[in-house]
mmCIF file of C-alpha atoms in Angstrom:
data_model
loop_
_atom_site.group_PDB
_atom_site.id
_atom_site.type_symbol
_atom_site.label_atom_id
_atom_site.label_comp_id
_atom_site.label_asym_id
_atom_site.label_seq_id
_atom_site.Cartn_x
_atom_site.Cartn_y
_atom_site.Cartn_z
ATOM 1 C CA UNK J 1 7.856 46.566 35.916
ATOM 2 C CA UNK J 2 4.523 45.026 35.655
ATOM 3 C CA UNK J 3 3.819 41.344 34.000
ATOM 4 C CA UNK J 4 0.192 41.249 32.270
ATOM 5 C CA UNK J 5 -1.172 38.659 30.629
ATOM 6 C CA UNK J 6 -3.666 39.115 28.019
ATOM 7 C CA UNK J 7 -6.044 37.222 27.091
ATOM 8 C CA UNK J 8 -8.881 37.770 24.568
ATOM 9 C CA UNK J 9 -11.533 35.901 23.010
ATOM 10 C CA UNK J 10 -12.536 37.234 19.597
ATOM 11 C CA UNK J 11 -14.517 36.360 16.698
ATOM 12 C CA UNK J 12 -12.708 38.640 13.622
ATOM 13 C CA UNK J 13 -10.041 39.490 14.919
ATOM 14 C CA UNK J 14 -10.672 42.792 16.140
ATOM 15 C CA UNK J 15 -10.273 42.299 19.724
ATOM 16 C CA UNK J 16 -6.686 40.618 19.631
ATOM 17 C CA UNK J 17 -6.032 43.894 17.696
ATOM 18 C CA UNK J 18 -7.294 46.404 21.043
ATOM 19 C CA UNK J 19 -5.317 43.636 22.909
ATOM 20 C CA UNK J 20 -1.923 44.301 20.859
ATOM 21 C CA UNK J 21 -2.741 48.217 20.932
ATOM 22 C CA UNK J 22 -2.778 47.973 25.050
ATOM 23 C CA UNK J 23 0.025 45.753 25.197
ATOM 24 C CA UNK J 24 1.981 48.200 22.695
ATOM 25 C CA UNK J 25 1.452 51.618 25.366
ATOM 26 C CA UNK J 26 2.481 49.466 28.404
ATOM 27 C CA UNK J 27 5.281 48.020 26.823
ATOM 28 C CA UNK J 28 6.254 51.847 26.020
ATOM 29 C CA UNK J 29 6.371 52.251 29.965
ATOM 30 C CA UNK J 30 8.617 49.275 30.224
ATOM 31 C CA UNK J 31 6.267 46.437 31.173
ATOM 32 C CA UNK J 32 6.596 42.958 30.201
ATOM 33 C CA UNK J 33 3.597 41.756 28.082
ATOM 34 C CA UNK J 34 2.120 38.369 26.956
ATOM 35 C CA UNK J 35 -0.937 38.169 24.489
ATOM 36 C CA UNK J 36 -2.678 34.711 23.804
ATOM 37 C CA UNK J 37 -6.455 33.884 22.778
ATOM 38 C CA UNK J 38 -8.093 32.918 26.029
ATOM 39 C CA UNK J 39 -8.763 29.046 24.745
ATOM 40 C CA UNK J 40 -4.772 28.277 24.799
ATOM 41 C CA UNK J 41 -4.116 26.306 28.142
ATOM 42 C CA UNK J 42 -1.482 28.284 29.690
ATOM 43 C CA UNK J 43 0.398 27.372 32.405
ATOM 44 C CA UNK J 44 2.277 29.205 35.468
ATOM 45 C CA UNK J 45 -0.780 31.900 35.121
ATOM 46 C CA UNK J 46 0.562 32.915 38.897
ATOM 47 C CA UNK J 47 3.364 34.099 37.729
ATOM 48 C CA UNK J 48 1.791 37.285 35.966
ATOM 49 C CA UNK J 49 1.231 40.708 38.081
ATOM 50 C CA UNK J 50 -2.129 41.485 35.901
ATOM 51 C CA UNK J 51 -4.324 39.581 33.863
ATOM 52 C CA UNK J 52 -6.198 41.154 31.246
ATOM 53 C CA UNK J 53 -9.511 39.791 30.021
ATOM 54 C CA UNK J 54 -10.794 41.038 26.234
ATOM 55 C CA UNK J 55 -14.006 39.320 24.434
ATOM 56 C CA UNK J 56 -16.084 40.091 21.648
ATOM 57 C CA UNK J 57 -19.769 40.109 21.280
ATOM 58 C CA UNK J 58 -21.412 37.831 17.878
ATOM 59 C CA UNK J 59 -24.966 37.464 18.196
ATOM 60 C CA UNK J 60 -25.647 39.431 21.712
ATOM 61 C CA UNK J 61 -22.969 36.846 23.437
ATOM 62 C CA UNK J 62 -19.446 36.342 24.981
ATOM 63 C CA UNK J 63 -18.281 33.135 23.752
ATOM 64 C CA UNK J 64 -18.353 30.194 26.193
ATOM 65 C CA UNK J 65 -14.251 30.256 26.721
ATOM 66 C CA UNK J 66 -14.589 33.185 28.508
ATOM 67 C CA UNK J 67 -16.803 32.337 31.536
ATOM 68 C CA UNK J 68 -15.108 28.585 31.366
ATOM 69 C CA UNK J 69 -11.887 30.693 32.182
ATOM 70 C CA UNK J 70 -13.218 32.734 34.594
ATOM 71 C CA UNK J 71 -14.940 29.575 36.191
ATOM 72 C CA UNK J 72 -11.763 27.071 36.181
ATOM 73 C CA UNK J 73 -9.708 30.392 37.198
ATOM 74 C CA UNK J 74 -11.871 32.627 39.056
ATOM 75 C CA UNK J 75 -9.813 32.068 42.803
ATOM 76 C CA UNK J 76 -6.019 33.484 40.767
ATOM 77 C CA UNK J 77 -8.155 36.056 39.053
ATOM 78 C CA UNK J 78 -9.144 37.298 42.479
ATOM 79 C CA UNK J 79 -5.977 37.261 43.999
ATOM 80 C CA UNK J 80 -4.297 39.895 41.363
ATOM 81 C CA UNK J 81 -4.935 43.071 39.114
ATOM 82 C CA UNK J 82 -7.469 42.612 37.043
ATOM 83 C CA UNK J 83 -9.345 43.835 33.854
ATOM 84 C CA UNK J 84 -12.231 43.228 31.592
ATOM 85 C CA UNK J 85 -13.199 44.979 29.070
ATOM 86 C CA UNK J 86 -15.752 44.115 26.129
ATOM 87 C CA UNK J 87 -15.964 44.804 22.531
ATOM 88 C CA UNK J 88 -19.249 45.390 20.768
ATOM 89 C CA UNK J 89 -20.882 47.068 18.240
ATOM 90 C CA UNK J 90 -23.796 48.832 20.559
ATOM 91 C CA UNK J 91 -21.057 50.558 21.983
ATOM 92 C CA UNK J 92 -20.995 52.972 18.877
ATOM 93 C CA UNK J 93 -23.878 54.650 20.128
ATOM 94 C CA UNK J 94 -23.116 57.402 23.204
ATOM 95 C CA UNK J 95 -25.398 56.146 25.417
ATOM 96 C CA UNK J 96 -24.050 52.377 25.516
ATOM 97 C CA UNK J 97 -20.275 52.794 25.686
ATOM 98 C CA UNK J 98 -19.825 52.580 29.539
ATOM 99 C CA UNK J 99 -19.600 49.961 31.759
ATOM 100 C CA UNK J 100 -22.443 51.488 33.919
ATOM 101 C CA UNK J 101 -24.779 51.815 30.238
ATOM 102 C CA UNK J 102 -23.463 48.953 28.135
ATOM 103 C CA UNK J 103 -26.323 46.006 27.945
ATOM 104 C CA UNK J 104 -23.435 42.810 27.789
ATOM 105 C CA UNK J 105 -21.450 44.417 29.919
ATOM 106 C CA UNK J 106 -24.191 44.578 32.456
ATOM 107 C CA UNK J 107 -25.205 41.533 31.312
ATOM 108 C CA UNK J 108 -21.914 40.229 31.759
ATOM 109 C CA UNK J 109 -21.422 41.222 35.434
ATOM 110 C CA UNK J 110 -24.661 39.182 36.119
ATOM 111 C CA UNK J 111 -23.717 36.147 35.044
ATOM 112 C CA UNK J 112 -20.075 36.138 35.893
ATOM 113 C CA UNK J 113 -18.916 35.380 39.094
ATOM 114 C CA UNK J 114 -15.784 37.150 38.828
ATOM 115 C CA UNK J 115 -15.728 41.146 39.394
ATOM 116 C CA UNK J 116 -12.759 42.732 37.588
ATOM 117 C CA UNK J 117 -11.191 45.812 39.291
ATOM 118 C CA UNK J 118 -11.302 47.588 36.108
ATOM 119 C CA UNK J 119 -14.004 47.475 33.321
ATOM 120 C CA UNK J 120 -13.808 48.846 29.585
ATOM 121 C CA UNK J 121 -15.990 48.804 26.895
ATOM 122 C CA UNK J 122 -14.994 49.543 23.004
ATOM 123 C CA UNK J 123 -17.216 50.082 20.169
ATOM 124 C CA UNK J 124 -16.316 47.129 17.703
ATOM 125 C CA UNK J 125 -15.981 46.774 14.046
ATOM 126 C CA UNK J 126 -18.484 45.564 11.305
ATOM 127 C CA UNK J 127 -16.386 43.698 8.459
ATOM 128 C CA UNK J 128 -18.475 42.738 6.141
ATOM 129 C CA UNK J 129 -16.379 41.976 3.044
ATOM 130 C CA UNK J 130 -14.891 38.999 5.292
ATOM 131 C CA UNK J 131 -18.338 37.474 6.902
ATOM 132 C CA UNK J 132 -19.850 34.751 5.189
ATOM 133 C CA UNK J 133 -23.110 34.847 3.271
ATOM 134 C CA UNK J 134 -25.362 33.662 6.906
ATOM 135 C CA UNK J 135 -23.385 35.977 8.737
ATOM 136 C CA UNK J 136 -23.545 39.158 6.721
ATOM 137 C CA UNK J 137 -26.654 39.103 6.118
ATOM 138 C CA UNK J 138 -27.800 38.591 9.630
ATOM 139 C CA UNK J 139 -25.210 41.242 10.809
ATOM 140 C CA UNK J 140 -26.744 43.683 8.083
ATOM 141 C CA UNK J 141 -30.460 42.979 9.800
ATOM 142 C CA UNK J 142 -28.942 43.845 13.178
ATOM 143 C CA UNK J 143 -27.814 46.828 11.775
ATOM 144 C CA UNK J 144 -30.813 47.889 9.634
ATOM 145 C CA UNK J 145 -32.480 47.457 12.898
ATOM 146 C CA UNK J 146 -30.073 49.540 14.958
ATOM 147 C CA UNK J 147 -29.710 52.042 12.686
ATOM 148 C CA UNK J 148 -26.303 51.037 11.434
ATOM 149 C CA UNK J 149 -24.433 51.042 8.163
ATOM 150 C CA UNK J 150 -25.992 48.215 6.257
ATOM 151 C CA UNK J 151 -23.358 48.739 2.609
ATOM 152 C CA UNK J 152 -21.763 45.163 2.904
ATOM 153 C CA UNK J 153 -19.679 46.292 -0.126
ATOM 154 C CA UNK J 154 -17.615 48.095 3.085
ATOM 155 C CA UNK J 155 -15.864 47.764 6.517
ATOM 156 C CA UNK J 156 -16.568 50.108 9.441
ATOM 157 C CA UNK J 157 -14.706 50.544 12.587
ATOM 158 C CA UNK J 158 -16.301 52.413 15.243
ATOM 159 C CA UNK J 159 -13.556 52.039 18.159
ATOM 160 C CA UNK J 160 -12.658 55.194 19.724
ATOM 161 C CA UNK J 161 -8.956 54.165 19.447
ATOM 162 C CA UNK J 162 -8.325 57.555 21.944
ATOM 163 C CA UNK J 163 -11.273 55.734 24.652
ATOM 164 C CA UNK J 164 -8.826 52.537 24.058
ATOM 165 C CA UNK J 165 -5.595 54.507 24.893
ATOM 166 C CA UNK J 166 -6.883 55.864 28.097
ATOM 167 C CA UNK J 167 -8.044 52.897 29.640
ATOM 168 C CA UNK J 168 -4.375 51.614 29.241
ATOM 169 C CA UNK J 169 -3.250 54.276 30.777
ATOM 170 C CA UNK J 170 -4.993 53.671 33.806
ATOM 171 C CA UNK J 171 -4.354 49.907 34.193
#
């Protein structure tokens, strides 16, 4: 048996929710599983086998909790299994849902100074019933741009919950 920790940094919600889907398969092969938002100050983080990094992308970015994380904890990180994996809406398009083809997550390995030994990327979902006005409308241009949906009457998830279940599989 296996103790991960997961830890995700989301905006809407939506990447707590790939979190609990991952943590929901392992616990199915008996693994023990803890899930908390990566901004809670958690102690006795040696004690897990695995630790799990998930964060969303608002506005082209990670938020900052992430890489302060990685930067107060990037000596454990390197000293057990480890994952990353990113959530954004580019990654609805074919030719951005890698690791190897996904701008942030390139972007990400840049800037970080912490290399996972696994990577994952999973197309996001566009809510925009719950945005406020600034951020709907903003998302919308992104999307008018992109060639997205752009109905803000609607919701549209574009993970590949299949894409999601493999990468648990191979953690």
């Amino acid at each position: 048996m296996t103790k991960y920790l997961f830890l995700y940094s989301t905006t809407d919600g939506h990447t707590k929710r790939i979190c609990e889907y991952i943590g929901n398969i392992l616990k199915q092969q008996n693994h023990e599983i803890k899930i908390e938002p990566i901004s809670l100050e958690l102690k006795k983080l040696s004690e897990y086998d695995a630790i799990i990094l998930g964060a969303s992308i608002r506005y082209g970015k990670h938020q900052k909790s992430v890489f302060n994380f990685i930067n107060k904890h990037k000596d454990l990180l390197e000293t057990k299994k480890s994952a990353f994996f990113s959530v954004n809406v580019v990654a609805r398009k074919s030719e951005k849902n890698s690791p190897n083809t996904n701008p942030y997550m390139k972007k990400f390995l840049k800037t970080s100074s912490w290399q996972p030994n696994k990577l994952g990327v999973f197309a996001g979902k566009v809510d925009y019933p719950s945005y406020k006005f600034f951020d709907k409308y903003i998302i919308k241009m992104i999307m008018w741009i992109t060639k997205g949906p752009t109905d803000t009457s609607q919701s549209y998830e574009f993970t590949d919950w299949n894409v999601v279940e493999n990468f648990a599989k191979t953690l």
